[in-house]
Structures are given as C-alpha cells and as structure tokens.
Amino acid sequence: MPQPNLLLGVNIDHVVTLRQARYRTLPDSPNAEPSVLAAALAAEAAGAHSITVHLRADRRHIQDADVFLLRKNIGTKLNLEMGNTREILEIALKARPDFVCMVPENREEVTTEGGLDVAGQREALRSTVKALSDNGTRVSMFIDPDLDQVRASAEIGAAMIELHTGTFANHTGAERAAEVARLRAAAELGQSLGLQINAGHGLTTKNLPDLWPVPHLAELNIGHHIVSRAVFIGLQEAVREMLAVMATYGK
C-alpha cells in the first residue's frame, strides 16, 4: 500500500478520562471501562498510524500500567507525551515508546494550553532528548510556531517538532490567517533544519482544510475531536472520518 501524504496519531487520553471518572480508586475492578487497549485497537483497525497518550504527573487520565499495556499490545507506533520530569523519564526509558513528545504541564490546566519553552530550557531538555534517543525513541518538541523555538528544538537534538495549533483552532478570519502564516514559517524553517514537522491541538474535520497551506506536515496528533465524535458515531467511524479529510492534504 502506498504511504499516505499525512499520518494520523490518535490520542486516546479522553477515553481514559471517562474510565477514571468512575474507576479512579478501583483500577483493578472487572467493571473498569472503557478499555484503553480496546480503544487503541479500534483506532488502529480504522487506519490510525500511531496511538498517542499523555502520562501526566498528576495521572488524571492515563496511568503507568496503561502505557506498558499499550506498548506490549498495539500493532502501530506508540507516542508518549510527557513533561520533563525524572519520574516520567524513567517510565519512558522502561517502556521505550516509538516516539516521545515533550510538552509543558500545569496542574491547573484542563488540557495542554501552549507550547513548550525549549529555548528557555535548552540544557534540561537536551539531556532528556539524549537519554531517550540513546534508548531508541525519537523525540519531538511540542512548540508554538515561534522561529526561536524551532531553532532551539533542532539545537538540542530533537528529531521532530509538533506545532501547537490551538491558536489556529480557536480563531477565525484574519486572526486564523495570521496564525497559518506563522505555522507556515515555522514548518519551512523546521524542514530546512532537518526536523520532521507534526502538528496538533484543537484540530477538527471542519478546520483542517484551513491548515492545508502549511507545508511539510508529516503527522497530526488528534484526540478530543475524535473521541467527541465517537460518542455519536463510534470510534472507528470517527477515525475514518478524520482520515478522509486528511487525505485531501497536498491535493
């Protein structure tokens, strides 16, 4: 089969948010549902190219055991989002995900609210990137489309950047067009520096076509919209619906 122009990583954190709403204190209950593995396998069956989970310091959704369960059983790639802490790094080194995406974390936030300040944390991030890379994991930086952050990501040895598309998603009209221009510039610079260009946050089937002027996109990581659509049409159909829109990239 020919490789599609744009790959899809399905973030299943919010499937687990539903499980934790009832079974946070009963992780071994035979009734604990929905299953993180079943969600991952359904996404894969529908055509997802990787499975993304965020192991947060506060463990509000994904748990340590979920990461190892997915690592053992999924058939595609595992992408682990993580903050730069020793505790989570040690778990990542044991689990050996295919990819790690370094993200900022704020306990008060509902979800990740912006990009990581790579330029301001070069040395701390450089050692983490080296440890993960030496262990066989490709590392990405989740950053705003800021040229200094793109350059810093390349300087510390990251293989990829994931451009934060939250500002793009939350605006329309001229403000969205201005953000697309920023995303274009960041993608072009990243490509010239040898970085793989991914993107994610707030992306939906409706707003994706407005993102298509951004060149060099390799993979999108999308979770909330797919899980939200799954409530009404099922997870596999929600993944297929997203892939159908993504197939128009570069056309």
PDB file of C-alpha atoms in Angstrom:
ATOM      1  CA  MET A   1       0.000   0.000   0.000  1.00  0.00           C
ATOM      2  CA  PRO A   2       1.326   3.495  -0.806  1.00  0.00           C
ATOM      3  CA  GLN A   3       2.147   5.681   2.187  1.00  0.00           C
ATOM      4  CA  PRO A   4      -0.451   8.441   2.675  1.00  0.00           C
ATOM      5  CA  ASN A   5       0.719  12.041   2.490  1.00  0.00           C
ATOM      6  CA  LEU A   6      -0.221  12.690   6.101  1.00  0.00           C
ATOM      7  CA  LEU A   7      -0.258  10.251   9.027  1.00  0.00           C
ATOM      8  CA  LEU A   8      -2.711  10.243  11.934  1.00  0.00           C
ATOM      9  CA  GLY A   9      -1.830   9.700  15.559  1.00  0.00           C
ATOM     10  CA  VAL A  10      -4.987   9.158  17.629  1.00  0.00           C
ATOM     11  CA  ASN A  11      -4.806  10.467  21.178  1.00  0.00           C
ATOM     12  CA  ILE A  12      -6.958   8.289  23.447  1.00  0.00           C
ATOM     13  CA  ASP A  13      -6.448  10.186  26.729  1.00  0.00           C
ATOM     14  CA  HIS A  14     -10.098  11.156  26.956  1.00  0.00           C
ATOM     15  CA  VAL A  15     -11.305   7.598  26.563  1.00  0.00           C
ATOM     16  CA  VAL A  16      -9.408   7.023  29.801  1.00  0.00           C
ATOM     17  CA  THR A  17     -10.813  10.248  31.306  1.00  0.00           C
ATOM     18  CA  LEU A  18     -14.199   8.524  31.131  1.00  0.00           C
ATOM     19  CA  ARG A  19     -12.837   5.400  32.828  1.00  0.00           C
ATOM     20  CA  GLN A  20     -11.195   7.428  35.593  1.00  0.00           C
ATOM     21  CA  ALA A  21     -14.407   9.347  36.270  1.00  0.00           C
ATOM     22  CA  ARG A  22     -15.808   6.213  37.893  1.00  0.00           C
ATOM     23  CA  TYR A  23     -12.885   3.834  38.473  1.00  0.00           C
ATOM     24  CA  ARG A  24     -10.041   6.092  39.626  1.00  0.00           C
ATOM     25  CA  THR A  25      -9.997   4.386  43.023  1.00  0.00           C
ATOM     26  CA  LEU A  26     -10.842   0.924  41.616  1.00  0.00           C
ATOM     27  CA  PRO A  27      -8.243   0.368  38.888  1.00  0.00           C
ATOM     28  CA  ASP A  28      -8.465  -3.432  39.160  1.00  0.00           C
ATOM     29  CA  SER A  29     -12.244  -3.627  39.074  1.00  0.00           C
ATOM     30  CA  PRO A  30     -13.527  -6.138  36.497  1.00  0.00           C
ATOM     31  CA  ASN A  31     -16.068  -3.466  35.563  1.00  0.00           C
ATOM     32  CA  ALA A  32     -13.461  -0.776  34.795  1.00  0.00           C
ATOM     33  CA  GLU A  33     -14.340   0.641  31.394  1.00  0.00           C
ATOM     34  CA  PRO A  34     -13.825   1.811  28.723  1.00  0.00           C
ATOM     35  CA  SER A  35     -10.688  -0.149  27.968  1.00  0.00           C
ATOM     36  CA  VAL A  36      -7.660   1.848  26.855  1.00  0.00           C
ATOM     37  CA  LEU A  37      -6.413  -1.114  24.831  1.00  0.00           C
ATOM     38  CA  ALA A  38      -9.752  -1.670  23.128  1.00  0.00           C
ATOM     39  CA  ALA A  39      -9.783   1.994  22.136  1.00  0.00           C
ATOM     40  CA  ALA A  40      -6.261   1.768  20.719  1.00  0.00           C
ATOM     41  CA  LEU A  41      -7.016  -1.386  18.766  1.00  0.00           C
ATOM     42  CA  ALA A  42     -10.226   0.111  17.366  1.00  0.00           C
ATOM     43  CA  ALA A  43      -8.324   3.218  16.226  1.00  0.00           C
ATOM     44  CA  GLU A  44      -5.689   1.039  14.581  1.00  0.00           C
ATOM     45  CA  ALA A  45      -8.323  -1.080  12.863  1.00  0.00           C
ATOM     46  CA  ALA A  46      -9.797   2.089  11.383  1.00  0.00           C
ATOM     47  CA  GLY A  47      -6.433   3.160   9.957  1.00  0.00           C
ATOM     48  CA  ALA A  48      -4.634   5.156  12.678  1.00  0.00           C
ATOM     49  CA  HIS A  49      -0.873   5.173  12.171  1.00  0.00           C
ATOM     50  CA  SER A  50       0.046   5.663  15.828  1.00  0.00           C
ATOM     51  CA  ILE A  51      -1.512   5.862  19.285  1.00  0.00           C
ATOM     52  CA  THR A  52      -0.804   8.875  21.478  1.00  0.00           C
ATOM     53  CA  VAL A  53      -1.159   9.048  25.261  1.00  0.00           C
ATOM     54  CA  HIS A  54      -0.062  11.673  27.772  1.00  0.00           C
ATOM     55  CA  LEU A  55       1.239  10.329  31.069  1.00  0.00           C
ATOM     56  CA  ARG A  56       0.775  13.380  33.254  1.00  0.00           C
ATOM     57  CA  ALA A  57       2.439  13.888  36.613  1.00  0.00           C
ATOM     58  CA  ASP A  58      -0.990  14.044  38.270  1.00  0.00           C
ATOM     59  CA  ARG A  59      -2.180  10.855  36.487  1.00  0.00           C
ATOM     60  CA  ARG A  60      -5.552  12.454  35.747  1.00  0.00           C
ATOM     61  CA  HIS A  61      -6.234  10.007  32.928  1.00  0.00           C
ATOM     62  CA  ILE A  62      -3.504   7.709  31.555  1.00  0.00           C
ATOM     63  CA  GLN A  63      -1.858   5.536  34.231  1.00  0.00           C
ATOM     64  CA  ASP A  64       1.580   3.914  34.224  1.00  0.00           C
ATOM     65  CA  ALA A  65       0.074   0.474  33.613  1.00  0.00           C
ATOM     66  CA  ASP A  66      -1.787   1.801  30.560  1.00  0.00           C
ATOM     67  CA  VAL A  67       1.490   2.805  28.914  1.00  0.00           C
ATOM     68  CA  PHE A  68       3.023  -0.643  29.367  1.00  0.00           C
ATOM     69  CA  LEU A  69      -0.186  -2.384  28.277  1.00  0.00           C
ATOM     70  CA  LEU A  70      -0.252  -0.390  25.043  1.00  0.00           C
ATOM     71  CA  ARG A  71       3.472  -0.841  24.444  1.00  0.00           C
ATOM     72  CA  LYS A  72       3.029  -4.604  24.612  1.00  0.00           C
ATOM     73  CA  ASN A  73      -0.137  -4.976  22.570  1.00  0.00           C
ATOM     74  CA  ILE A  74      -0.628  -2.342  19.878  1.00  0.00           C
ATOM     75  CA  GLY A  75       0.480  -3.022  16.329  1.00  0.00           C
ATOM     76  CA  THR A  76       1.374   0.500  15.204  1.00  0.00           C
ATOM     77  CA  LYS A  77       3.551   3.109  16.905  1.00  0.00           C
ATOM     78  CA  LEU A  78       3.250   4.402  20.476  1.00  0.00           C
ATOM     79  CA  ASN A  79       3.693   8.131  21.028  1.00  0.00           C
ATOM     80  CA  LEU A  80       4.109   9.152  24.673  1.00  0.00           C
ATOM     81  CA  GLU A  81       3.532  12.777  25.603  1.00  0.00           C
ATOM     82  CA  MET A  82       5.363  13.756  28.783  1.00  0.00           C
ATOM     83  CA  GLY A  83       6.644  16.606  30.872  1.00  0.00           C
ATOM     84  CA  ASN A  84      10.344  16.847  31.559  1.00  0.00           C
ATOM     85  CA  THR A  85      10.486  15.169  34.976  1.00  0.00           C
ATOM     86  CA  ARG A  86      12.801  12.455  36.241  1.00  0.00           C
ATOM     87  CA  GLU A  87       9.882  10.244  37.297  1.00  0.00           C
ATOM     88  CA  ILE A  88       8.205  10.232  33.883  1.00  0.00           C
ATOM     89  CA  LEU A  89      11.536   9.968  32.065  1.00  0.00           C
ATOM     90  CA  GLU A  90      12.353   6.762  33.959  1.00  0.00           C
ATOM     91  CA  ILE A  91       8.997   5.292  32.923  1.00  0.00           C
ATOM     92  CA  ALA A  92       9.608   6.276  29.294  1.00  0.00           C
ATOM     93  CA  LEU A  93      13.043   4.662  29.337  1.00  0.00           C
ATOM     94  CA  LYS A  94      11.487   1.420  30.607  1.00  0.00           C
ATOM     95  CA  ALA A  95       8.509   1.460  28.227  1.00  0.00           C
ATOM     96  CA  ARG A  96      10.574   2.507  25.185  1.00  0.00           C
ATOM     97  CA  PRO A  97       7.783   4.148  23.150  1.00  0.00           C
ATOM     98  CA  ASP A  98       8.488   4.705  19.475  1.00  0.00           C
ATOM     99  CA  PHE A  99       8.099   8.453  19.944  1.00  0.00           C
ATOM    100  CA  VAL A 100       8.096  10.868  22.850  1.00  0.00           C
ATOM    101  CA  CYS A 101       6.642  14.352  22.579  1.00  0.00           C
ATOM    102  CA  MET A 102       7.875  16.718  25.267  1.00  0.00           C
ATOM    103  CA  VAL A 103       5.092  19.003  26.463  1.00  0.00           C
ATOM    104  CA  PRO A 104       4.616  21.627  29.178  1.00  0.00           C
ATOM    105  CA  GLU A 105       2.451  20.749  32.156  1.00  0.00           C
ATOM    106  CA  ASN A 106       0.461  22.949  34.518  1.00  0.00           C
ATOM    107  CA  ARG A 107      -1.609  21.249  37.210  1.00  0.00           C
ATOM    108  CA  GLU A 108      -4.380  23.858  36.928  1.00  0.00           C
ATOM    109  CA  GLU A 109      -4.862  23.454  33.178  1.00  0.00           C
ATOM    110  CA  VAL A 110      -7.651  21.303  31.772  1.00  0.00           C
ATOM    111  CA  THR A 111      -5.505  20.331  28.810  1.00  0.00           C
ATOM    112  CA  THR A 112      -2.139  21.445  27.434  1.00  0.00           C
ATOM    113  CA  GLU A 113      -2.531  25.175  26.894  1.00  0.00           C
ATOM    114  CA  GLY A 114       0.503  26.137  24.849  1.00  0.00           C
ATOM    115  CA  GLY A 115       3.881  25.189  23.546  1.00  0.00           C
ATOM    116  CA  LEU A 116       6.992  24.232  25.477  1.00  0.00           C
ATOM    117  CA  ASP A 117       9.656  26.886  26.060  1.00  0.00           C
ATOM    118  CA  VAL A 118      12.528  24.917  24.533  1.00  0.00           C
ATOM    119  CA  ALA A 119      14.708  27.999  24.140  1.00  0.00           C
ATOM    120  CA  GLY A 120      14.469  28.712  27.863  1.00  0.00           C
ATOM    121  CA  GLN A 121      15.152  25.111  28.955  1.00  0.00           C
ATOM    122  CA  ARG A 122      17.817  24.022  26.499  1.00  0.00           C
ATOM    123  CA  GLU A 123      20.148  22.178  28.845  1.00  0.00           C
ATOM    124  CA  ALA A 124      17.484  20.356  30.852  1.00  0.00           C
ATOM    125  CA  LEU A 125      15.751  19.241  27.670  1.00  0.00           C
ATOM    126  CA  ARG A 126      18.987  18.381  25.881  1.00  0.00           C
ATOM    127  CA  SER A 127      19.862  15.705  28.451  1.00  0.00           C
ATOM    128  CA  THR A 128      16.357  14.212  28.255  1.00  0.00           C
ATOM    129  CA  VAL A 129      16.447  14.134  24.456  1.00  0.00           C
ATOM    130  CA  LYS A 130      19.827  12.383  24.551  1.00  0.00           C
ATOM    131  CA  ALA A 131      18.673   9.784  27.102  1.00  0.00           C
ATOM    132  CA  LEU A 132      15.559   8.946  25.084  1.00  0.00           C
ATOM    133  CA  SER A 133      17.315   8.988  21.725  1.00  0.00           C
ATOM    134  CA  ASP A 134      20.085   6.726  23.006  1.00  0.00           C
ATOM    135  CA  ASN A 135      17.321   4.350  24.175  1.00  0.00           C
ATOM    136  CA  GLY A 136      15.800   4.108  20.688  1.00  0.00           C
ATOM    137  CA  THR A 137      12.996   6.669  20.979  1.00  0.00           C
ATOM    138  CA  ARG A 138      12.563   9.541  18.513  1.00  0.00           C
ATOM    139  CA  VAL A 139      11.839  12.785  20.345  1.00  0.00           C
ATOM    140  CA  SER A 140       9.570  15.671  19.413  1.00  0.00           C
ATOM    141  CA  MET A 141       9.099  19.110  20.964  1.00  0.00           C
ATOM    142  CA  PHE A 142       5.547  20.465  21.264  1.00  0.00           C
ATOM    143  CA  ILE A 143       6.066  24.134  20.472  1.00  0.00           C
ATOM    144  CA  ASP A 144       4.245  27.252  19.409  1.00  0.00           C
ATOM    145  CA  PRO A 145       5.077  28.305  15.829  1.00  0.00           C
ATOM    146  CA  ASP A 146       7.882  30.546  17.020  1.00  0.00           C
ATOM    147  CA  LEU A 147      11.088  30.536  14.994  1.00  0.00           C
ATOM    148  CA  ASP A 148      13.350  30.724  18.058  1.00  0.00           C
ATOM    149  CA  GLN A 149      11.636  27.631  19.477  1.00  0.00           C
ATOM    150  CA  VAL A 150      12.099  25.786  16.173  1.00  0.00           C
ATOM    151  CA  ARG A 151      15.818  26.603  16.149  1.00  0.00           C
ATOM    152  CA  ALA A 152      16.200  25.596  19.805  1.00  0.00           C
ATOM    153  CA  SER A 153      14.477  22.270  19.128  1.00  0.00           C
ATOM    154  CA  ALA A 154      16.981  21.479  16.402  1.00  0.00           C
ATOM    155  CA  GLU A 155      19.907  22.619  18.558  1.00  0.00           C
ATOM    156  CA  ILE A 156      19.077  20.234  21.435  1.00  0.00           C
ATOM    157  CA  GLY A 157      18.888  17.229  19.128  1.00  0.00           C
ATOM    158  CA  ALA A 158      15.130  16.703  18.701  1.00  0.00           C
ATOM    159  CA  ALA A 159      14.156  14.701  15.632  1.00  0.00           C
ATOM    160  CA  MET A 160      10.720  16.306  15.306  1.00  0.00           C
ATOM    161  CA  ILE A 161       8.603  19.248  16.307  1.00  0.00           C
ATOM    162  CA  GLU A 162       4.861  19.224  16.858  1.00  0.00           C
ATOM    163  CA  LEU A 163       3.442  22.634  16.087  1.00  0.00           C
ATOM    164  CA  HIS A 164       0.800  23.763  18.558  1.00  0.00           C
ATOM    165  CA  THR A 165      -2.329  24.548  16.552  1.00  0.00           C
ATOM    166  CA  GLY A 166      -4.516  25.695  19.440  1.00  0.00           C
ATOM    167  CA  THR A 167      -4.349  29.366  18.485  1.00  0.00           C
ATOM    168  CA  PHE A 168      -5.155  28.455  14.890  1.00  0.00           C
ATOM    169  CA  ALA A 169      -8.117  26.355  16.019  1.00  0.00           C
ATOM    170  CA  ASN A 170      -9.537  28.947  18.411  1.00  0.00           C
ATOM    171  CA  HIS A 171      -9.640  31.827  15.924  1.00  0.00           C
ATOM    172  CA  THR A 172     -11.275  32.553  12.597  1.00  0.00           C
ATOM    173  CA  GLY A 173     -10.933  35.034   9.784  1.00  0.00           C
ATOM    174  CA  ALA A 174      -7.912  37.318   9.745  1.00  0.00           C
ATOM    175  CA  GLU A 175      -6.590  36.023  13.073  1.00  0.00           C
ATOM    176  CA  ARG A 176      -6.613  32.446  11.798  1.00  0.00           C
ATOM    177  CA  ALA A 177      -4.922  33.529   8.571  1.00  0.00           C
ATOM    178  CA  ALA A 178      -2.183  35.237  10.581  1.00  0.00           C
ATOM    179  CA  GLU A 179      -1.624  32.072  12.595  1.00  0.00           C
ATOM    180  CA  VAL A 180      -1.452  29.989   9.416  1.00  0.00           C
ATOM    181  CA  ALA A 181       1.316  32.335   8.235  1.00  0.00           C
ATOM    182  CA  ARG A 182       3.219  31.700  11.486  1.00  0.00           C
ATOM    183  CA  LEU A 183       2.717  27.949  11.146  1.00  0.00           C
ATOM    184  CA  ARG A 184       3.958  28.078   7.539  1.00  0.00           C
ATOM    185  CA  ALA A 185       7.109  29.910   8.538  1.00  0.00           C
ATOM    186  CA  ALA A 186       7.815  27.516  11.413  1.00  0.00           C
ATOM    187  CA  ALA A 187       7.263  24.475   9.211  1.00  0.00           C
ATOM    188  CA  GLU A 188       9.522  25.805   6.489  1.00  0.00           C
ATOM    189  CA  LEU A 189      12.305  26.595   8.954  1.00  0.00           C
ATOM    190  CA  GLY A 190      11.943  23.246  10.682  1.00  0.00           C
ATOM    191  CA  GLN A 191      12.121  21.392   7.388  1.00  0.00           C
ATOM    192  CA  SER A 192      15.276  23.291   6.445  1.00  0.00           C
ATOM    193  CA  LEU A 193      16.844  22.251   9.768  1.00  0.00           C
ATOM    194  CA  GLY A 194      16.080  18.582   9.167  1.00  0.00           C
ATOM    195  CA  LEU A 195      13.163  18.289  11.587  1.00  0.00           C
ATOM    196  CA  GLN A 196      10.043  16.226  10.945  1.00  0.00           C
ATOM    197  CA  ILE A 197       7.017  18.516  11.123  1.00  0.00           C
ATOM    198  CA  ASN A 198       3.961  17.316  13.049  1.00  0.00           C
ATOM    199  CA  ALA A 199       1.020  19.318  14.363  1.00  0.00           C
ATOM    200  CA  GLY A 200      -1.777  19.025  16.874  1.00  0.00           C
ATOM    201  CA  HIS A 201      -4.242  20.591  19.320  1.00  0.00           C
ATOM    202  CA  GLY A 202      -7.795  21.639  18.618  1.00  0.00           C
ATOM    203  CA  LEU A 203      -7.880  20.126  15.144  1.00  0.00           C
ATOM    204  CA  THR A 204     -11.243  19.017  13.729  1.00  0.00           C
ATOM    205  CA  THR A 205     -12.592  17.786  10.428  1.00  0.00           C
ATOM    206  CA  LYS A 206     -14.041  21.266   9.893  1.00  0.00           C
ATOM    207  CA  ASN A 207     -10.928  23.356  10.499  1.00  0.00           C
ATOM    208  CA  LEU A 208      -8.328  21.069   8.912  1.00  0.00           C
ATOM    209  CA  PRO A 209      -8.732  22.445   5.364  1.00  0.00           C
ATOM    210  CA  ASP A 210      -7.686  25.874   6.654  1.00  0.00           C
ATOM    211  CA  LEU A 211      -4.433  24.285   7.862  1.00  0.00           C
ATOM    212  CA  TRP A 212      -3.518  22.871   4.449  1.00  0.00           C
ATOM    213  CA  PRO A 213      -1.417  25.870   3.319  1.00  0.00           C
ATOM    214  CA  VAL A 214       1.141  24.765   5.950  1.00  0.00           C
ATOM    215  CA  PRO A 215       3.789  22.718   4.094  1.00  0.00           C
ATOM    216  CA  HIS A 216       5.821  19.659   5.094  1.00  0.00           C
ATOM    217  CA  LEU A 217       3.300  18.227   7.569  1.00  0.00           C
ATOM    218  CA  ALA A 218       4.087  14.574   8.310  1.00  0.00           C
ATOM    219  CA  GLU A 219       1.709  13.596  11.121  1.00  0.00           C
ATOM    220  CA  LEU A 220      -1.222  15.071  13.008  1.00  0.00           C
ATOM    221  CA  ASN A 221      -1.986  14.064  16.590  1.00  0.00           C
ATOM    222  CA  ILE A 222      -5.699  14.411  17.262  1.00  0.00           C
ATOM    223  CA  GLY A 223      -7.702  13.247  20.259  1.00  0.00           C
ATOM    224  CA  HIS A 224     -10.517  15.343  21.664  1.00  0.00           C
ATOM    225  CA  HIS A 225     -12.429  15.796  18.418  1.00  0.00           C
ATOM    226  CA  ILE A 226     -12.175  12.119  17.502  1.00  0.00           C
ATOM    227  CA  VAL A 227     -13.331  10.968  20.946  1.00  0.00           C
ATOM    228  CA  SER A 228     -16.135  13.543  20.890  1.00  0.00           C
ATOM    229  CA  ARG A 229     -17.335  12.326  17.502  1.00  0.00           C
ATOM    230  CA  ALA A 230     -17.063   8.753  18.735  1.00  0.00           C
ATOM    231  CA  VAL A 231     -19.825   9.431  21.268  1.00  0.00           C
ATOM    232  CA  PHE A 232     -22.223   9.760  18.329  1.00  0.00           C
ATOM    233  CA  ILE A 233     -20.770   7.650  15.506  1.00  0.00           C
ATOM    234  CA  GLY A 234     -18.327   5.244  17.163  1.00  0.00           C
ATOM    235  CA  LEU A 235     -14.561   5.410  17.434  1.00  0.00           C
ATOM    236  CA  GLN A 236     -13.696   3.570  14.233  1.00  0.00           C
ATOM    237  CA  GLU A 237     -16.016   5.722  12.137  1.00  0.00           C
ATOM    238  CA  ALA A 238     -14.642   8.888  13.792  1.00  0.00           C
ATOM    239  CA  VAL A 239     -11.103   7.856  12.860  1.00  0.00           C
ATOM    240  CA  ARG A 240     -12.142   7.055   9.287  1.00  0.00           C
ATOM    241  CA  GLU A 241     -13.929  10.400   9.025  1.00  0.00           C
ATOM    242  CA  MET A 242     -10.751  12.212  10.067  1.00  0.00           C
ATOM    243  CA  LEU A 243      -8.578  10.207   7.688  1.00  0.00           C
ATOM    244  CA  ALA A 244     -10.895  11.064   4.804  1.00  0.00           C
ATOM    245  CA  VAL A 245     -10.332  14.781   5.385  1.00  0.00           C
ATOM    246  CA  MET A 246      -6.597  14.291   5.905  1.00  0.00           C
ATOM    247  CA  ALA A 247      -6.377  12.547   2.536  1.00  0.00           C
ATOM    248  CA  THR A 248      -7.031  15.922   0.878  1.00  0.00           C
ATOM    249  CA  TYR A 249      -3.761  17.401   2.192  1.00  0.00           C
ATOM    250  CA  GLY A 250      -1.483  18.336  -0.656  1.00  0.00           C
ATOM    251  CA  LYS A 251      -4.186  17.791  -3.275  1.00  0.00           C
TER     252      LYS A 251
END
